[in-house]
Coordinates of C-alpha atoms (C1' of nucleotides) and ligand atoms in Angstrom, one line a residue:
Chain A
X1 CA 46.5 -29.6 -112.3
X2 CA 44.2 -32.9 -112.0
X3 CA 44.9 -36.1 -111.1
X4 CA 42.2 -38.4 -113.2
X5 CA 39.1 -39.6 -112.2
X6 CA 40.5 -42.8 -113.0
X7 CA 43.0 -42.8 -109.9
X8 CA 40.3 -41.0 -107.9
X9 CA 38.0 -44.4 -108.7
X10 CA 40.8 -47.0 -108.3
X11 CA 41.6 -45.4 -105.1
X12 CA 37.6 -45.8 -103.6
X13 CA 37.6 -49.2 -105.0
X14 CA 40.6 -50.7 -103.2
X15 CA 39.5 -48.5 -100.1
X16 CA 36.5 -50.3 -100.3
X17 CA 38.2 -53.3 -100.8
X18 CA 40.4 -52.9 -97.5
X19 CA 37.4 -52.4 -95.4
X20 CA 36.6 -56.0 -96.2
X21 CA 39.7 -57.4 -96.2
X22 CA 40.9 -59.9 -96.3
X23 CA 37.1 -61.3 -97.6
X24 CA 36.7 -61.9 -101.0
X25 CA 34.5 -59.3 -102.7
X26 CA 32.6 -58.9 -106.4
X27 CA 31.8 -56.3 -108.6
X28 CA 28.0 -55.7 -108.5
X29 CA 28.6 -55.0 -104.5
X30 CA 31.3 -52.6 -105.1
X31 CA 29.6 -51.0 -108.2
X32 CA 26.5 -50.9 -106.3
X33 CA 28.1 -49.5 -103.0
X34 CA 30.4 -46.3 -104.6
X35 CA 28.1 -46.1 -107.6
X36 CA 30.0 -46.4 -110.6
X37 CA 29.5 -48.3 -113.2
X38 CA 30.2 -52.1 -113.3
X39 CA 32.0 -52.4 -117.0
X40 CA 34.1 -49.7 -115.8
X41 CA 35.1 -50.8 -112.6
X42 CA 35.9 -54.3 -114.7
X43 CA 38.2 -52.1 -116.8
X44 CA 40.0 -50.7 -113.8
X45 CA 40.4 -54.1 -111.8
X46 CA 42.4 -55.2 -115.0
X47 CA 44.6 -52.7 -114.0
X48 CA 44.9 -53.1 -110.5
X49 CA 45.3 -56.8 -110.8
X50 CA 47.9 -56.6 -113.5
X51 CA 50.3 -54.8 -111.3
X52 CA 49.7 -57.1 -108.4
X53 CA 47.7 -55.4 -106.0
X54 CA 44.6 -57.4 -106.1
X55 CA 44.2 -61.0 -106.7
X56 CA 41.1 -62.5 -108.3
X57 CA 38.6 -65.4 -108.3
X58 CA 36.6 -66.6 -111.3
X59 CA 33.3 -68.1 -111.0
X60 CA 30.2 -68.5 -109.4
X61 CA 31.8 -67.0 -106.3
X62 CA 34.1 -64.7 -107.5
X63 CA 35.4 -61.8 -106.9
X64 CA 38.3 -59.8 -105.7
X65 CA 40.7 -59.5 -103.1
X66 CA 43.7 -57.0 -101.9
X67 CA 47.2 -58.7 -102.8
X68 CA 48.7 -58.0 -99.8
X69 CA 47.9 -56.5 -96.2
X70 CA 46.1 -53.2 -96.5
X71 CA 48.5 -52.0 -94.0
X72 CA 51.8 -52.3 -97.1
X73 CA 49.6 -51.0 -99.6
X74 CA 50.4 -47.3 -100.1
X75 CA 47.8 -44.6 -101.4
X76 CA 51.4 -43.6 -104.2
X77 CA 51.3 -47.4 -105.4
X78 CA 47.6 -47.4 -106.4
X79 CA 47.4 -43.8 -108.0
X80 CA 50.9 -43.8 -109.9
X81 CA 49.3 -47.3 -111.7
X82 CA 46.2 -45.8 -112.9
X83 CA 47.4 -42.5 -113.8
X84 CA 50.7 -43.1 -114.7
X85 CA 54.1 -42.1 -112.8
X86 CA 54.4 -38.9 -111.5
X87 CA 56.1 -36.3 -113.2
X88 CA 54.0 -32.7 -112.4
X89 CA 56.5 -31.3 -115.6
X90 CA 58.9 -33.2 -118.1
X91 CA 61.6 -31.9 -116.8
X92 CA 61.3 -33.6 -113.3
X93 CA 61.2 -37.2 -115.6
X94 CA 64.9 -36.2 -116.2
X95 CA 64.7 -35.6 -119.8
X96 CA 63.2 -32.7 -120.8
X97 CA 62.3 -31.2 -124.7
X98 CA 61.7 -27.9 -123.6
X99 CA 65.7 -26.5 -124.3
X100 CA 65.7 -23.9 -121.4
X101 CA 68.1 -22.4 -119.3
X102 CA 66.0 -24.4 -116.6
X103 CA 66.3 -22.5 -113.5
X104 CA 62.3 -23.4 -113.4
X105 CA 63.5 -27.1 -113.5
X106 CA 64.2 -27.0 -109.9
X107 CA 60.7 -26.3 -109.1
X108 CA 59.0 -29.2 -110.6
X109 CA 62.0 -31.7 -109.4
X110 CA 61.4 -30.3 -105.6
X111 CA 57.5 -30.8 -106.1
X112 CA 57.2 -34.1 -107.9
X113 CA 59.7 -35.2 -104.6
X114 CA 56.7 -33.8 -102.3
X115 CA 54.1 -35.4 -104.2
X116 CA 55.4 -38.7 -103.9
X117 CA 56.8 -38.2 -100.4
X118 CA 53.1 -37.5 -99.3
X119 CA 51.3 -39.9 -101.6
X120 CA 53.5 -42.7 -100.3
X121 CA 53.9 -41.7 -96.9
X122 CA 49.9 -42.7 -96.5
X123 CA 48.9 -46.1 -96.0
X124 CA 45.6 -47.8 -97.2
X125 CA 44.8 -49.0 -93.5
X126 CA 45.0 -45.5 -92.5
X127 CA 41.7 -45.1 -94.6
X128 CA 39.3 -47.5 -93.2
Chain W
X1 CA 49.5 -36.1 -113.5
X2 CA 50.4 -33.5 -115.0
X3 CA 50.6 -29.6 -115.2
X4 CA 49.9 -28.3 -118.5
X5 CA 52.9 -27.0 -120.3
X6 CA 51.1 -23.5 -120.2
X7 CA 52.6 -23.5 -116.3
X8 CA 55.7 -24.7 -117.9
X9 CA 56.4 -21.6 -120.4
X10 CA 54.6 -19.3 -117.8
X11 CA 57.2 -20.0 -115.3
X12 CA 60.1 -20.5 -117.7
X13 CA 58.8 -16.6 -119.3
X14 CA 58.9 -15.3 -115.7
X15 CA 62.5 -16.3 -114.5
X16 CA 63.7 -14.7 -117.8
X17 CA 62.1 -11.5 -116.6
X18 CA 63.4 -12.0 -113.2
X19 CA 66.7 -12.3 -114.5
X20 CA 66.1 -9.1 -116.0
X21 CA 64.3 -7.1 -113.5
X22 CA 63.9 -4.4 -112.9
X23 CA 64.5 -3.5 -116.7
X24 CA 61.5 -3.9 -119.4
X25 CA 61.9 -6.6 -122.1
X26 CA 60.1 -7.4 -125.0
X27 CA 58.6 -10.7 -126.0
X28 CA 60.9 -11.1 -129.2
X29 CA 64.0 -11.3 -127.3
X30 CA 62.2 -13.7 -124.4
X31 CA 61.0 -15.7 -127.9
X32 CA 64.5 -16.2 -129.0
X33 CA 66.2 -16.9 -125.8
X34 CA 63.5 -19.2 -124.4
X35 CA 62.8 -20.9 -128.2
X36 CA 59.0 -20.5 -127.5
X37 CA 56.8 -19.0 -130.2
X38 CA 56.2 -15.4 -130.5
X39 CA 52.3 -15.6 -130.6
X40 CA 51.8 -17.9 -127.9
X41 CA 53.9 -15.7 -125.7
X42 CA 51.6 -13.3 -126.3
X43 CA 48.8 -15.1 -125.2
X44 CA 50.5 -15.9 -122.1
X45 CA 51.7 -12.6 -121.3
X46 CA 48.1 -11.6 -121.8
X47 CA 47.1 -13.5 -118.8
X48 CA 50.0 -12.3 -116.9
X49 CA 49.3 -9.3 -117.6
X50 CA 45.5 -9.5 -116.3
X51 CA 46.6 -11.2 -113.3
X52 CA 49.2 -8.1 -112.1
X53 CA 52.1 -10.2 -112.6
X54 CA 53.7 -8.2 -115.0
X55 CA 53.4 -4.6 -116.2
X56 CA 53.6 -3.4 -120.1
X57 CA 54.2 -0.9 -121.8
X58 CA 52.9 -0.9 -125.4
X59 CA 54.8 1.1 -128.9
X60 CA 58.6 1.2 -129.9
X61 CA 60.3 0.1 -127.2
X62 CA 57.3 -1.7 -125.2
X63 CA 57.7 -4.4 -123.4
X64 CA 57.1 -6.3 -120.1
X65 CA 58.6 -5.8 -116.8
X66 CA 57.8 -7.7 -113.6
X67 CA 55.2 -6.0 -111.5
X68 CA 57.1 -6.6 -108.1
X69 CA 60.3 -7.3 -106.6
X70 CA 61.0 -11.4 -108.0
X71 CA 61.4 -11.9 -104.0
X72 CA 57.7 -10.9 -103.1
X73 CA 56.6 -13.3 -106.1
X74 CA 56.0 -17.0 -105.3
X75 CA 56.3 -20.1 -108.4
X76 CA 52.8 -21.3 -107.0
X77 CA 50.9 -17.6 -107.7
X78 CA 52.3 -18.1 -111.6
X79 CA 51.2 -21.7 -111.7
X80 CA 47.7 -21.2 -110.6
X81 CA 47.5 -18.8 -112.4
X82 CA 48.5 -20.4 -115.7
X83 CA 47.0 -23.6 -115.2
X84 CA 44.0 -22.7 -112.8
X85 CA 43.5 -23.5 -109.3
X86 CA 45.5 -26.7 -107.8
X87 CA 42.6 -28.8 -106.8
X88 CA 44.6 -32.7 -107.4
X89 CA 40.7 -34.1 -106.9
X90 CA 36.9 -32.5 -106.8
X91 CA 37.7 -33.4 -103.2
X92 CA 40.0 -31.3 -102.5
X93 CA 38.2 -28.1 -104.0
X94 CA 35.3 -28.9 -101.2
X95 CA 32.9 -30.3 -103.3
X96 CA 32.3 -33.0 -104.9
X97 CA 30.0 -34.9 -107.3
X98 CA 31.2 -38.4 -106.1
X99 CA 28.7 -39.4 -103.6
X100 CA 31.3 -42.1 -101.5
X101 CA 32.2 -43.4 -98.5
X102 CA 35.1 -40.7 -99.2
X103 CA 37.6 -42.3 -96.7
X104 CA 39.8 -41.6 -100.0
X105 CA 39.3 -37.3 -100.2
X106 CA 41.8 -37.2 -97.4
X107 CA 44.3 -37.9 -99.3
X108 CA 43.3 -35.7 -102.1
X109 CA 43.0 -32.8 -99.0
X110 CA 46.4 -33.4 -97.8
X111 CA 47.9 -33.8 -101.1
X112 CA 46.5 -30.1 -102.4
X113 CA 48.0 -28.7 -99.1
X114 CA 51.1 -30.3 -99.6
X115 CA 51.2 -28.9 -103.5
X116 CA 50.6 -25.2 -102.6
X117 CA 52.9 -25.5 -99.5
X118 CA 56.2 -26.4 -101.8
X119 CA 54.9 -24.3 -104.7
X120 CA 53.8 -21.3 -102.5
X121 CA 57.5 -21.9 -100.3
X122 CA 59.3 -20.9 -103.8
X123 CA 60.5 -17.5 -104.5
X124 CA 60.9 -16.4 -107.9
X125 CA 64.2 -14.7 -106.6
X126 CA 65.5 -18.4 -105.8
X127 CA 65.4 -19.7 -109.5
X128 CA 67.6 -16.6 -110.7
Chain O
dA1 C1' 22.8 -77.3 -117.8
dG2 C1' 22.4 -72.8 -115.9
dA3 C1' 23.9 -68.8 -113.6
dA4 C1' 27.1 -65.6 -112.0
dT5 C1' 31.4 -64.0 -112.1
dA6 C1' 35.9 -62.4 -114.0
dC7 C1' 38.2 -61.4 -118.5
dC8 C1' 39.1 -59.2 -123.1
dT9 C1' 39.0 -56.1 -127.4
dA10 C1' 37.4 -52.5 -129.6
dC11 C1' 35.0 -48.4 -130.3
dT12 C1' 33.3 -43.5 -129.5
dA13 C1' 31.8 -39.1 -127.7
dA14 C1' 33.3 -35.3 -125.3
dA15 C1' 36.5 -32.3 -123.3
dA16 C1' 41.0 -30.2 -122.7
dT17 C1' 45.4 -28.7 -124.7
dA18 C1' 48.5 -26.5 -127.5
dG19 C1' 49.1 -23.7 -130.8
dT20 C1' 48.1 -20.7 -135.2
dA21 C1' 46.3 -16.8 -137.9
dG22 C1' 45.2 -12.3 -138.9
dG23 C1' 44.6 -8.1 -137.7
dA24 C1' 43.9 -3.6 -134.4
dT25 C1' 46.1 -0.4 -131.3
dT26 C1' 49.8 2.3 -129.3
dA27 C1' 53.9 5.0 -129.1
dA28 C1' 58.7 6.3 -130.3
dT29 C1' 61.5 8.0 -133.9
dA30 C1' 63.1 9.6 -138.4
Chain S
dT1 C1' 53.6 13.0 -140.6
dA2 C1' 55.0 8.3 -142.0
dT3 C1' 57.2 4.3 -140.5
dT4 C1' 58.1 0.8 -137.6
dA5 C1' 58.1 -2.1 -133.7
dA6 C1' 55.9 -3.4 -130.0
dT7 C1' 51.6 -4.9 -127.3
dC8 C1' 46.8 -6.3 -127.6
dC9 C1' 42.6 -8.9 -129.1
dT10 C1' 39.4 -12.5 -131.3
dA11 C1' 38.7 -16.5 -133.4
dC12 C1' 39.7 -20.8 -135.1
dT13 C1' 41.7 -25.7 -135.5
dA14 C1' 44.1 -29.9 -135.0
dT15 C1' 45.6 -33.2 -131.7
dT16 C1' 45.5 -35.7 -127.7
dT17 C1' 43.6 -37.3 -123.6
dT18 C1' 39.8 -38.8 -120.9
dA19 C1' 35.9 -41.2 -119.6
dG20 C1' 33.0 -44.4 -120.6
dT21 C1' 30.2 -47.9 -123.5
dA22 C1' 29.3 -52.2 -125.9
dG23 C1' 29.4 -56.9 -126.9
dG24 C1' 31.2 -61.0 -126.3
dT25 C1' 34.4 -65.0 -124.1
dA26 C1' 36.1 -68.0 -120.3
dT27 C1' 35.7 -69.9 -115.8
dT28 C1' 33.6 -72.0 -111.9
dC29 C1' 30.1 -73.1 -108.6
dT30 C1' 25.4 -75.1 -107.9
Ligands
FES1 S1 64.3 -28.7 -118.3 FE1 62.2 -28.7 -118.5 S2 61.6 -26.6 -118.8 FE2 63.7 -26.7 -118.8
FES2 S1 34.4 -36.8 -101.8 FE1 35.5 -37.0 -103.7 S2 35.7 -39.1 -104.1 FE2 34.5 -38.9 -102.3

DNA sequence: AGAATACCTACTAAAATAGTAGGATTAATA
DNA sequence: TATTAATCCTACTATTTTAGTAGGTATTCT
């Protein structure tokens, strides 16, 4: 079981974005700062923006802000938007292919509840 | 996220043994009930099997038969073992090759202790 | 005009996953 | 002893996912 490294970047990045909030911040400093790599961190801000959780700023000062108050952004939002909603199994999404007597449906219902209980239950201010 | 569907069969294969304990049963009848294939039961029986979950028996009227009471065998040992340790982030596992600020590894520490908590709190007796 | 920034599309290399194929070994039974 | 039905073992392969690169466009400040 993994999560990718794609909600494990996207969650630094708006970290490091909360620690400046609510200042405008680019790229190259953020690249620079968590060391990753500038097209990639592009890639992800697409993302991030597209689903509302940063705003941008074209331009000779550009750059990038949170969308809203670090304090109602929660850790779930970010990660369930770069890797995609949480489901542990198929069978917690509801449907499932797998034609099975199911009793082992249960478990990944009851988990994928936990996951997102604890994933949402933390706050972006709470890590600054 | 995701757990691989290896977790998936592994625990579906084990509550049809449960079911059955504490009488052997062989993989042909598990293949037919479950609709899995025959040869990749066998794989994943093979890991079982080197793991002491289960206990064969080879020849005419082999089979597979749970290696303890279903009530002193938890849904997380079969899923770790399936699908290897439950490490959500490098974080979590204790190292890591992200050199950050790492505000954001608490949440990947929580989160693992959360995951083995629910999947360690299930018995295998409880999905019978 | 120039420079710095966000924005966009497309591609690719590597790894993980899911599953197949073919046979060897073991043990009960006829 | 021959047959048969089961576990056991190694190796391969096709598909999908992941992670990341590359090259170029659009916007805005100075
Ligand atoms: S409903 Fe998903 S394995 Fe049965
Ligand atoms: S320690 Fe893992 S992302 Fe920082």
């Amino acid at each position: 079981m993994k999560f990718s490294t794609r909600a494990g970047y996207g969650l630094r990045a708006m970290v490091n974005l909360a620690k400046n909030h609510p200042r405008r911040k680019n790229l190259q400093e953020i690249s620079k700062e968590e060391g990753m790599s500038l097209k990639y961190l592009e890639q992800l801000f697409r993302i991030l923006k597209k689903n509302n959780l940063v705003v941008s700023r074209k331009g000779r000062v550009g750059g990038y802000v949170l969308a809203k108050n670090p304090k109602f952004i929660r850790a779930g939002e970010i990660i369930e938007i770069m890797d995609g909603p949480i489901a542990p199994m198929e069978c917690a999404g509801g449907r499932c292919d797998m034609k099975c007597s199911c009793a082992s449906s249960v478990v990944w219902i009851k988990l994928r509840q936990q996951i997102k209980k604890t994933l949402y239950g933390i706050k972006l201010s709470e890590l600054i």
